[in-house]
Short mmCIF file of C-alpha atoms in Angstrom, two decimals:
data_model
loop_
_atom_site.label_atom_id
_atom_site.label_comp_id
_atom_site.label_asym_id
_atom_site.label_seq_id
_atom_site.Cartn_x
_atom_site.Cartn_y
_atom_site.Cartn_z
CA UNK A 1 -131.11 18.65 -4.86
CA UNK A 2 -131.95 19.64 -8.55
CA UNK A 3 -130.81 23.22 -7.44
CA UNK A 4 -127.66 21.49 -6.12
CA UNK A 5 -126.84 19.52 -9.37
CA UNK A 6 -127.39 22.69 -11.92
CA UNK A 7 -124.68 24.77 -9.79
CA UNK A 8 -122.36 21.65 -10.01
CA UNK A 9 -123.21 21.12 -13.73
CA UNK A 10 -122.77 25.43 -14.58
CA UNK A 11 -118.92 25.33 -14.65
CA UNK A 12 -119.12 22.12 -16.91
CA UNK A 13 -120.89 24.15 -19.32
CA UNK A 14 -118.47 26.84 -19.82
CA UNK A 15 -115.85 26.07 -22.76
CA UNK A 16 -112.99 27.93 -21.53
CA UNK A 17 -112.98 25.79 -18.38
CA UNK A 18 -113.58 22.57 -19.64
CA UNK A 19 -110.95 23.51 -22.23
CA UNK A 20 -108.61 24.57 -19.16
CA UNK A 21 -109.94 21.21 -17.60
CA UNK A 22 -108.70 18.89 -20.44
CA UNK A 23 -105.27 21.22 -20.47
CA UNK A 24 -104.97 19.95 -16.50
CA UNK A 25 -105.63 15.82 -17.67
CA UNK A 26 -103.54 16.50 -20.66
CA UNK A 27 -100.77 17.79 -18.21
CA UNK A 28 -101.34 15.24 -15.70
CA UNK A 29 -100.77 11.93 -18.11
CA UNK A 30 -97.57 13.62 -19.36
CA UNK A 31 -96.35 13.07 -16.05
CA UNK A 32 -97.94 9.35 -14.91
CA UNK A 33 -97.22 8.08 -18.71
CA UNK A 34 -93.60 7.84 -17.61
CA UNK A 35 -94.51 5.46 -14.47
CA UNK A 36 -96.15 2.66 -16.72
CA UNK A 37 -93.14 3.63 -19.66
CA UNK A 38 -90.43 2.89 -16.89
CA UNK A 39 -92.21 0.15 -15.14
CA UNK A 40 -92.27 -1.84 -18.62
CA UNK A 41 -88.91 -0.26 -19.46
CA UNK A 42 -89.71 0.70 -23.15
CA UNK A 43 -86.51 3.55 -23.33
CA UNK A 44 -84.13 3.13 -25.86
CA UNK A 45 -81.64 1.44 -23.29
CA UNK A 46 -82.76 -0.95 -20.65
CA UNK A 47 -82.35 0.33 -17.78
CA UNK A 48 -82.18 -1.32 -13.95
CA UNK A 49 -85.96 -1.37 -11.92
CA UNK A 50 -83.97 0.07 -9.25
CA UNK A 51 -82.97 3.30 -11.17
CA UNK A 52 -86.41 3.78 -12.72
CA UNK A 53 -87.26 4.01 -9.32
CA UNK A 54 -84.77 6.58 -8.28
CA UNK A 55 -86.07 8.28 -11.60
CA UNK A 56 -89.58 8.29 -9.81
CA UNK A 57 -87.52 9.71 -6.58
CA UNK A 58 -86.26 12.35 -8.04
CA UNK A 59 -89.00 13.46 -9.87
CA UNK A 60 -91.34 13.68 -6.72
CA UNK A 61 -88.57 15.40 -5.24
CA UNK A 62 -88.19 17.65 -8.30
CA UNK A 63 -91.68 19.14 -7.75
CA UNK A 64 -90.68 21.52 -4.70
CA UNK A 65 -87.70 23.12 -6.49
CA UNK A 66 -89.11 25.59 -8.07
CA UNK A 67 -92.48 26.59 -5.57
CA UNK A 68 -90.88 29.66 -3.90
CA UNK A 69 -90.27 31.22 -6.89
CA UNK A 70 -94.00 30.47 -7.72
CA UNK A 71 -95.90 33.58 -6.18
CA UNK A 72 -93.14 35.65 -7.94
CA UNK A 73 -93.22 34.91 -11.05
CA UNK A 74 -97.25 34.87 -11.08
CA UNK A 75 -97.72 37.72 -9.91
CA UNK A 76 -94.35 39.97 -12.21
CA UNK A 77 -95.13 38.19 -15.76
CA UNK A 78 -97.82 36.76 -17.36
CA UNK A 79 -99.51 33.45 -15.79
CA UNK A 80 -99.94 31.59 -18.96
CA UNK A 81 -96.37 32.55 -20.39
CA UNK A 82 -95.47 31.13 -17.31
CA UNK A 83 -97.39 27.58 -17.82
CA UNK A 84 -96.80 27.43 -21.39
CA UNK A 85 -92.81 27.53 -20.82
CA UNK A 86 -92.67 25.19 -18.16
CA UNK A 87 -94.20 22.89 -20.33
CA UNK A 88 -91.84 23.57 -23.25
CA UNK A 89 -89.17 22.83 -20.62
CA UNK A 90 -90.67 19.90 -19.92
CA UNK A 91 -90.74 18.56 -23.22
CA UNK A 92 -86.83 19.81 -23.73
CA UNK A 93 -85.64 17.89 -21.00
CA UNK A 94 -87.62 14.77 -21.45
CA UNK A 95 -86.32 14.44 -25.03
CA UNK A 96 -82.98 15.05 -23.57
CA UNK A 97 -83.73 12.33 -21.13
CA UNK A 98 -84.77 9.83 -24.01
CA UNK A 99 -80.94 10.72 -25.27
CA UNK A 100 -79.12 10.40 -21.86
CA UNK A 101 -81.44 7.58 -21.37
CA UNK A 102 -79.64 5.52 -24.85
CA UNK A 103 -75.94 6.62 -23.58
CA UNK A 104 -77.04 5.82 -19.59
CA UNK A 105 -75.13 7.97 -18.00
CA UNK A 106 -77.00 7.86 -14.65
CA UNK A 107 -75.99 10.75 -12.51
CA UNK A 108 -77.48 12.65 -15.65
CA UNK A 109 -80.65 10.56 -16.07
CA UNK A 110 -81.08 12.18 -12.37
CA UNK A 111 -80.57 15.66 -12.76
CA UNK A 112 -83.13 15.69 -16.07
CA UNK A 113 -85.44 13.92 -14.05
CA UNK A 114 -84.94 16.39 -11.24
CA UNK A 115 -85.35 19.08 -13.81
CA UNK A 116 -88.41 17.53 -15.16
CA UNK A 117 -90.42 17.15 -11.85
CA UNK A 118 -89.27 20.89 -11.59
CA UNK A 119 -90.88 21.82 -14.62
CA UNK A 120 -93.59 19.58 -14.39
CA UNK A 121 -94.85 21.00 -10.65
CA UNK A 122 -94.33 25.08 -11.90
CA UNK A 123 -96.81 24.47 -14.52
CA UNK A 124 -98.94 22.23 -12.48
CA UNK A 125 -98.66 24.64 -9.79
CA UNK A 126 -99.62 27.38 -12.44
CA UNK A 127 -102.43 26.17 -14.10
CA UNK A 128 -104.29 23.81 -11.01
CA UNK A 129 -103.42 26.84 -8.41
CA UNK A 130 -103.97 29.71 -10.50
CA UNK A 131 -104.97 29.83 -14.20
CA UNK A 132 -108.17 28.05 -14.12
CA UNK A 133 -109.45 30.04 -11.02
CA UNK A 134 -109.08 32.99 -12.71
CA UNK A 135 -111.75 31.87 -15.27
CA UNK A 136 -113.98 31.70 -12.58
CA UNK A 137 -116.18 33.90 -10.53
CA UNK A 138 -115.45 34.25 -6.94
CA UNK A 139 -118.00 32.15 -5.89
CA UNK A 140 -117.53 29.18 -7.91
CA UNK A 141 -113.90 28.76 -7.39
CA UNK A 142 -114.46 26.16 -4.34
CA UNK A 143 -116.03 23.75 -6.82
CA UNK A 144 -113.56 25.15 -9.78
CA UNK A 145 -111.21 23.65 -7.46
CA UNK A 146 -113.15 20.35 -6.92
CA UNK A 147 -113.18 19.36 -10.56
CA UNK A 148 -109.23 20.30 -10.83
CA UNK A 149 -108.48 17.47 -8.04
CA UNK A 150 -110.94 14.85 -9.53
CA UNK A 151 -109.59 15.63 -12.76
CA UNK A 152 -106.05 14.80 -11.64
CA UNK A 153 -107.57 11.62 -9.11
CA UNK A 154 -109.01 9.99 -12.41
CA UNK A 155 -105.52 11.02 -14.65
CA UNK A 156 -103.74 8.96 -12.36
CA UNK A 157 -104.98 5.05 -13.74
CA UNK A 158 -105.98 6.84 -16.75
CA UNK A 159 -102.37 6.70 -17.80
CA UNK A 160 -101.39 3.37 -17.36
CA UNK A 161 -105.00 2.36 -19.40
CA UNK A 162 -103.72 4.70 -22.01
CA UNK A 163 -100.23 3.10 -21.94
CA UNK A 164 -101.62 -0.48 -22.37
CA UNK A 165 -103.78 0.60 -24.93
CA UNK A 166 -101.01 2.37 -27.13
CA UNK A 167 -98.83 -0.76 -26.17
CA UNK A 168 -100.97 -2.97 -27.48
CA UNK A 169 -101.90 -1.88 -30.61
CA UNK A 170 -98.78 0.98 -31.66
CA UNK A 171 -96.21 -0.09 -29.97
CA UNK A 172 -93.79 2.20 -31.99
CA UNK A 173 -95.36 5.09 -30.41
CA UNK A 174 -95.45 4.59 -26.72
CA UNK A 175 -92.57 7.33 -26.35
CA UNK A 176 -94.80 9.64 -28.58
CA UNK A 177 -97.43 10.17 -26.39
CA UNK A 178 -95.95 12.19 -23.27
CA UNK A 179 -95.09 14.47 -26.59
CA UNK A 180 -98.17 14.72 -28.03
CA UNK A 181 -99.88 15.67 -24.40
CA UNK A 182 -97.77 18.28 -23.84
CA UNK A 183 -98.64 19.80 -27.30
CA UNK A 184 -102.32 19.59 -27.25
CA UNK A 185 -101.64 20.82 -23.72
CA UNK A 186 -100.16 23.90 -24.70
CA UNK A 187 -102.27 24.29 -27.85
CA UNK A 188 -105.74 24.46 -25.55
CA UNK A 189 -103.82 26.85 -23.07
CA UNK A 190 -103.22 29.26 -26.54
CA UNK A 191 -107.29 29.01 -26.58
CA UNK A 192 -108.11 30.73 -23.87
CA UNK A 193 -108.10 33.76 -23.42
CA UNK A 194 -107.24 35.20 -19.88
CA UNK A 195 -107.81 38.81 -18.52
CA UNK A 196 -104.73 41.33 -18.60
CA UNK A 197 -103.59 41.88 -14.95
CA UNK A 198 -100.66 44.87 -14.16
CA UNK A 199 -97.70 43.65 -13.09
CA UNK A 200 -96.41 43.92 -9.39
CA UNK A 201 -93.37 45.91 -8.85
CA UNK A 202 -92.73 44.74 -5.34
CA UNK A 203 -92.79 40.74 -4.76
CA UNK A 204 -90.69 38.23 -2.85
CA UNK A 205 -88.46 36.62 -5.17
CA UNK A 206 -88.94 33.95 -2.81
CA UNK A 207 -91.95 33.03 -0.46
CA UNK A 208 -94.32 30.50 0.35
CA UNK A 209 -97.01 32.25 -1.23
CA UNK A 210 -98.98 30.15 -3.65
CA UNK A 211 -96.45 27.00 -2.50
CA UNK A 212 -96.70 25.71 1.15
CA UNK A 213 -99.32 26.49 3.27
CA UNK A 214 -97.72 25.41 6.65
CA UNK A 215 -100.46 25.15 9.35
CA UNK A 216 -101.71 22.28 6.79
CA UNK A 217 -98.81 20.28 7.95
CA UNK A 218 -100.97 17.51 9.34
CA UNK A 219 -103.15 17.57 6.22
CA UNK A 220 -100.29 17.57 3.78
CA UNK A 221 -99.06 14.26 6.05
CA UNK A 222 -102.11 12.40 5.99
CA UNK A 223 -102.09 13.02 2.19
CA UNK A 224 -98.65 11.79 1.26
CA UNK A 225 -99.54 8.46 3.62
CA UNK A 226 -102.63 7.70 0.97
CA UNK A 227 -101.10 8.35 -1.94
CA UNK A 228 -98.16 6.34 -1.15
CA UNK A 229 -100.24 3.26 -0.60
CA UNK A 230 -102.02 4.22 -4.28
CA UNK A 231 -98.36 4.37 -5.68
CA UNK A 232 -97.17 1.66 -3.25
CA UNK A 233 -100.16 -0.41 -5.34
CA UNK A 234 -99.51 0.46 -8.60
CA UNK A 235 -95.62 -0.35 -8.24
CA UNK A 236 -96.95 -3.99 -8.59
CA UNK A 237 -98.66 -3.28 -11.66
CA UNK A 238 -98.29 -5.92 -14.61
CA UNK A 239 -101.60 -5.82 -16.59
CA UNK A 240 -104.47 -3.34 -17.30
CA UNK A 241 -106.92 -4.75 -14.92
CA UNK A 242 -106.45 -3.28 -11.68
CA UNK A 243 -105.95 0.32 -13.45
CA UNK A 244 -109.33 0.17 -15.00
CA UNK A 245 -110.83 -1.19 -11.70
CA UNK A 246 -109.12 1.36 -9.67
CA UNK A 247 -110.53 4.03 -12.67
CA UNK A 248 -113.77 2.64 -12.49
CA UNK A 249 -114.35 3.14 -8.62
CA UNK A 250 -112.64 6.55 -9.13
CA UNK A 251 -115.32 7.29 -11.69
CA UNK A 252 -118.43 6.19 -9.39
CA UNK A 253 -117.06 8.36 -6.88
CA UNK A 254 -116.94 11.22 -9.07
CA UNK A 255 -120.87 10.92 -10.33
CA UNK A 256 -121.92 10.43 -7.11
CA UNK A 257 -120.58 13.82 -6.38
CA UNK A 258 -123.08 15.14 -8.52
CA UNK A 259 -125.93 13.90 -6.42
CA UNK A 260 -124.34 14.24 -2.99
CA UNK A 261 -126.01 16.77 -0.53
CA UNK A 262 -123.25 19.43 0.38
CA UNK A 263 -121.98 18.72 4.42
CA UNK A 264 -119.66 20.07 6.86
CA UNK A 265 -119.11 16.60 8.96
CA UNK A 266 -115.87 16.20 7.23
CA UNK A 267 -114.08 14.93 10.33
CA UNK A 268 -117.20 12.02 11.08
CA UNK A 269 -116.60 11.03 6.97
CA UNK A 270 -112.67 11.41 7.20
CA UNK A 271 -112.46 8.31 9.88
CA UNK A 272 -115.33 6.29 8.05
CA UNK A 273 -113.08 6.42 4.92
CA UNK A 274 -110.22 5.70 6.45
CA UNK A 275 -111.72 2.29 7.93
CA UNK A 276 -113.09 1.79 4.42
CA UNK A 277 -110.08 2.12 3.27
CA UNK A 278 -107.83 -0.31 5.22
CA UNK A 279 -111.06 -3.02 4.98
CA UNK A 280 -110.49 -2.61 0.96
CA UNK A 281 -107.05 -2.74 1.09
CA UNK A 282 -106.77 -5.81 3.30
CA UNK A 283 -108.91 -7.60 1.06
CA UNK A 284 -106.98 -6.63 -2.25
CA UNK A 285 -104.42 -8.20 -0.76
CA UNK A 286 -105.45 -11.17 1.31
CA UNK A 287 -108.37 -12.36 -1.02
CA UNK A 288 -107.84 -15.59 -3.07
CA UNK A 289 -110.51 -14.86 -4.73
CA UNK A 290 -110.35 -13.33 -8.07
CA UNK A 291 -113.73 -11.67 -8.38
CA UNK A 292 -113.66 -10.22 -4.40
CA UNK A 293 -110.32 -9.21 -5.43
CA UNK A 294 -111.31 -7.06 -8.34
CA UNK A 295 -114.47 -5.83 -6.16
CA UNK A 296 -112.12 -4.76 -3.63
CA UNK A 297 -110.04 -2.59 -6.21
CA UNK A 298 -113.43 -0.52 -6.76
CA UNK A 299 -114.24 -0.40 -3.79
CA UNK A 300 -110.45 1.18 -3.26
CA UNK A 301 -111.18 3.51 -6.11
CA UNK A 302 -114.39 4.63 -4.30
CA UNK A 303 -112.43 5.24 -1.17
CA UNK A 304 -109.52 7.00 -2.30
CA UNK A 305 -111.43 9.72 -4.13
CA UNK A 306 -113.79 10.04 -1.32
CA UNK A 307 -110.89 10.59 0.49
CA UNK A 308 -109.15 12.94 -1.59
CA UNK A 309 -112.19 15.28 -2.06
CA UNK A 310 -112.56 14.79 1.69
CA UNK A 311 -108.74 16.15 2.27
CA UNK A 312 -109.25 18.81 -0.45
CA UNK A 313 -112.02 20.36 1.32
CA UNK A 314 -110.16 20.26 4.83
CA UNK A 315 -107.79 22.36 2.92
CA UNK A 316 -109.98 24.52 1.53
CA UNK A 317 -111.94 25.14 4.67
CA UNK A 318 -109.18 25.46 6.75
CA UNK A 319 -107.50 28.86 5.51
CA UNK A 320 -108.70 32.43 4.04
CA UNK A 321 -110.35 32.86 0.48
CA UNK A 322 -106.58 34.73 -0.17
CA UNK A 323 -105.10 31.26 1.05
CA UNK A 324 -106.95 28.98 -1.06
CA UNK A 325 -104.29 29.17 -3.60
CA UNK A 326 -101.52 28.11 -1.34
CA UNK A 327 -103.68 25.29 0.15
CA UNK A 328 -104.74 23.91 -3.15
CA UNK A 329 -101.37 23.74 -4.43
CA UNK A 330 -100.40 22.41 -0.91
CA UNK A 331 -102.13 19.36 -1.47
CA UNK A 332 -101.13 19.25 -5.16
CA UNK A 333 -98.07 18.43 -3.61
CA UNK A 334 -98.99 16.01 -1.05
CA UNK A 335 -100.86 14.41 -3.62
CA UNK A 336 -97.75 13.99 -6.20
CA UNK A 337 -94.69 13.22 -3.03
CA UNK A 338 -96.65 10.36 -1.72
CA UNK A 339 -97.41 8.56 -5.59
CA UNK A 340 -93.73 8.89 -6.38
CA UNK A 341 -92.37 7.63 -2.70
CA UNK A 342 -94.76 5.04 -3.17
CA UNK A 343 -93.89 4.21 -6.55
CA UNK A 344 -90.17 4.51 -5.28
CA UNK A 345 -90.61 1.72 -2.74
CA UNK A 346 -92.24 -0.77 -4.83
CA UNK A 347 -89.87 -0.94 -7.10
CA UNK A 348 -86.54 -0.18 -5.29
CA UNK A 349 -87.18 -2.70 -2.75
CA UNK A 350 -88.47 -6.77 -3.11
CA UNK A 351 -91.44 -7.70 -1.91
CA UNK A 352 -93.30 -10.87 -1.21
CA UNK A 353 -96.87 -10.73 0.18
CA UNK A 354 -96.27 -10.89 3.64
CA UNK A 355 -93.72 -8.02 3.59
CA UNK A 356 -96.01 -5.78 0.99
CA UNK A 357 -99.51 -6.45 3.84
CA UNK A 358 -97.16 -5.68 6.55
CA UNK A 359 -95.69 -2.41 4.95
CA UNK A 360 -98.95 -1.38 3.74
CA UNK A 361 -100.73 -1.99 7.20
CA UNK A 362 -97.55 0.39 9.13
CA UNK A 363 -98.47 3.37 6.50
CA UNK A 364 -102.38 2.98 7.42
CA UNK A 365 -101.77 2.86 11.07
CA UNK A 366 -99.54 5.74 10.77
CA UNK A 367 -102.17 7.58 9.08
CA UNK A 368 -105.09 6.75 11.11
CA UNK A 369 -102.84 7.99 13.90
CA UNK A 370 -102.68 11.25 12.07
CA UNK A 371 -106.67 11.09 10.81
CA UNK A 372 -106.84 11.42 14.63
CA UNK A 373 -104.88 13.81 15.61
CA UNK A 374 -106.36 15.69 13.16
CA UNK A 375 -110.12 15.31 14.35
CA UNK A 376 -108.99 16.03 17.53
CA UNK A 377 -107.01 19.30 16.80
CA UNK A 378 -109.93 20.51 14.82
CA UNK A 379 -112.38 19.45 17.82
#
């Protein structure tokens, strides 16, 4: 066990990763700052619920348009050229979005957010699926990419504790922050230092390479049905509660990965989770009672990132060490379609209690059909 811990603990003791680490959270609340910013619609011009969430749409969309061209350019230029100008992009377009947002011309307001996801899921793509691997040895790149998802997992209600937090005591500055993220983003990127590699003369412009990983089909379904629920949940956001709950199970989870002894019965823990998880999420919903409630939403936390580093390492066991790429940035996108469908839904569409249990209950069943198809295709 102690042997166990030190290996986990070695990466966390290397400043270039934990350096590339904070680059990935920085990254990540650029993104999920602009779901609490629209949900408490603090643009310039105030805009419809039902068009933030086609701005939530578009940017989950968004995040496949540039993949393809992902092994390409990795592999022709330089990987953190590529990262750094995504980001820059990203920052372009979302101050051009604050503008388009004040004159409200909507068919624009789509296209930048479009453009954004775009940018946003290159760099992710970039950094998550390449960058900080390649500051690793060979061996340690499984658990490299262990820390990248729980990293993101814990971004996620990190963002809307960070918005009520800046709301609350700067209000002035809410629209600041996605800026300053991106910055310190890019400025920690600029302090690393990554090895020279020659150029390939003879790449796809186009491929699935380091995108889509499509025997994970299954996996990448099962994903999306999760996360919706996570985004489906946080559509009904209104206070900072259930995001620190929800951060605070995350959190537990993540320590006790420290101390957990390393197994392969990932189909056996994949079910029990998934119970878990529809037991906490009935009871988030159905409980009167305020404390059980708020129980139930750590609980939740625990489950989901049990879950995700459940899924994660179904990805990674499931294809080649030359695959891992592709599969990590495989569920990178799983991950990110399902928060932003779900965060679509909520907020496109009315709900009362009834209607929210009984949507939530048809995307668990649907996924515990899939949880078991899964087992038994891997049987």
């Amino acid at each position: 066990m102690e042997n166990s811990l030190l290996s986990k603990l070695y990466l966390l003791r290397q400043p270039h990763f934990v350096c590339l680490l904070i680059a990935n959270i920085l990254w990540d609340l650029s993104a999920y700052y602009l779901i609490p910013l629209g949900l408490f619609n603090h643009y310039p011009h105030i805009i419809q619920v039902s068009q933030q969430a086609l701005y939530m749409l578009f940017f989950g969309v968004g995040l496949f348009a540039l993949g393809a061209f992902n092994n390409y350019l990795v592999q022709v230029y330089r990987r953190r050229t590529i990262c750094i100008v995504s980001q820059i992009c990203f920052f372009v377009v979302f101050a051009l979005h604050l503008y388009a947002t004040d004159v409200f011309f909507a068919p624009l307001n789509h296209i930048l957010r479009f453009a954004m996801g775009a940018f946003w899921g290159l760099s992710k793509m970039v950094l998550a699926g390449t960058l900080i691997t390649d500051k690793c040895k060979s061996a340690d790149r499984s658990l490299a990419n262990e820390y990248i998802s729980w990293t993101s997992r814990l971004s996620f209600p990190l963002a809307f504790i960070l918005y009520f937090g800046v709301a609350r005591f700067f209000i002035s500055g809410v629209l600041f922050v996605p800026i300053i993220t991106v910055g310190l983003s890019i400025f920690l990127l600029l302090c690393v230092k990554f090895p020279f590699r020659v150029p390939y003369e003879e790449v796809k412009r186009c491929s699935l390479d380091r995108f889509f990983h499509l025997k994970d089909v299954a996996l990448f379904a099962i994903t999306i049905f999760i996360t919706f629920i996570v985004g489906l949940l946080f559509a009904q956001v209104s206070q900072i509660s259930l995001s620190v709950l929800f951060f605070v199970g995350l959190l537990l989870s993540f320590v006790r990965l420290f101390f957990q002894v390393e197994t392969r019965l990932l189909k056996k823990e994949l079910l029990i989770e998934s119970i878990l998880f529809l037991g906490f999420l009935g009871g988030s919903i159905l409980s009167e009672n305020t404390l059980l409630t708020n129980f139930c939403y750590v609980l939740l936390g625990m489950t989901v990132g049990n879950l995700g580093r459940i899924l994660q390492q179904f990805f990674t066991f499931s294809v080649s060490h030359a695959e891992r790429s592709t599969a990590q940035n495989t569920f990178i996108l799983g991950r990110e379609l399902g928060l932003y469908v779900g965060l679509f839904v909520g907020w496109f569409f009315t709900f009362n209690r009834v209607s929210l249990l009984l949507l939530f209950l048809c995307s668990v069943v649907a996924m515990g059909v899939l949880v078991l198809c899964k087992i038994k295709a891997s049987e």
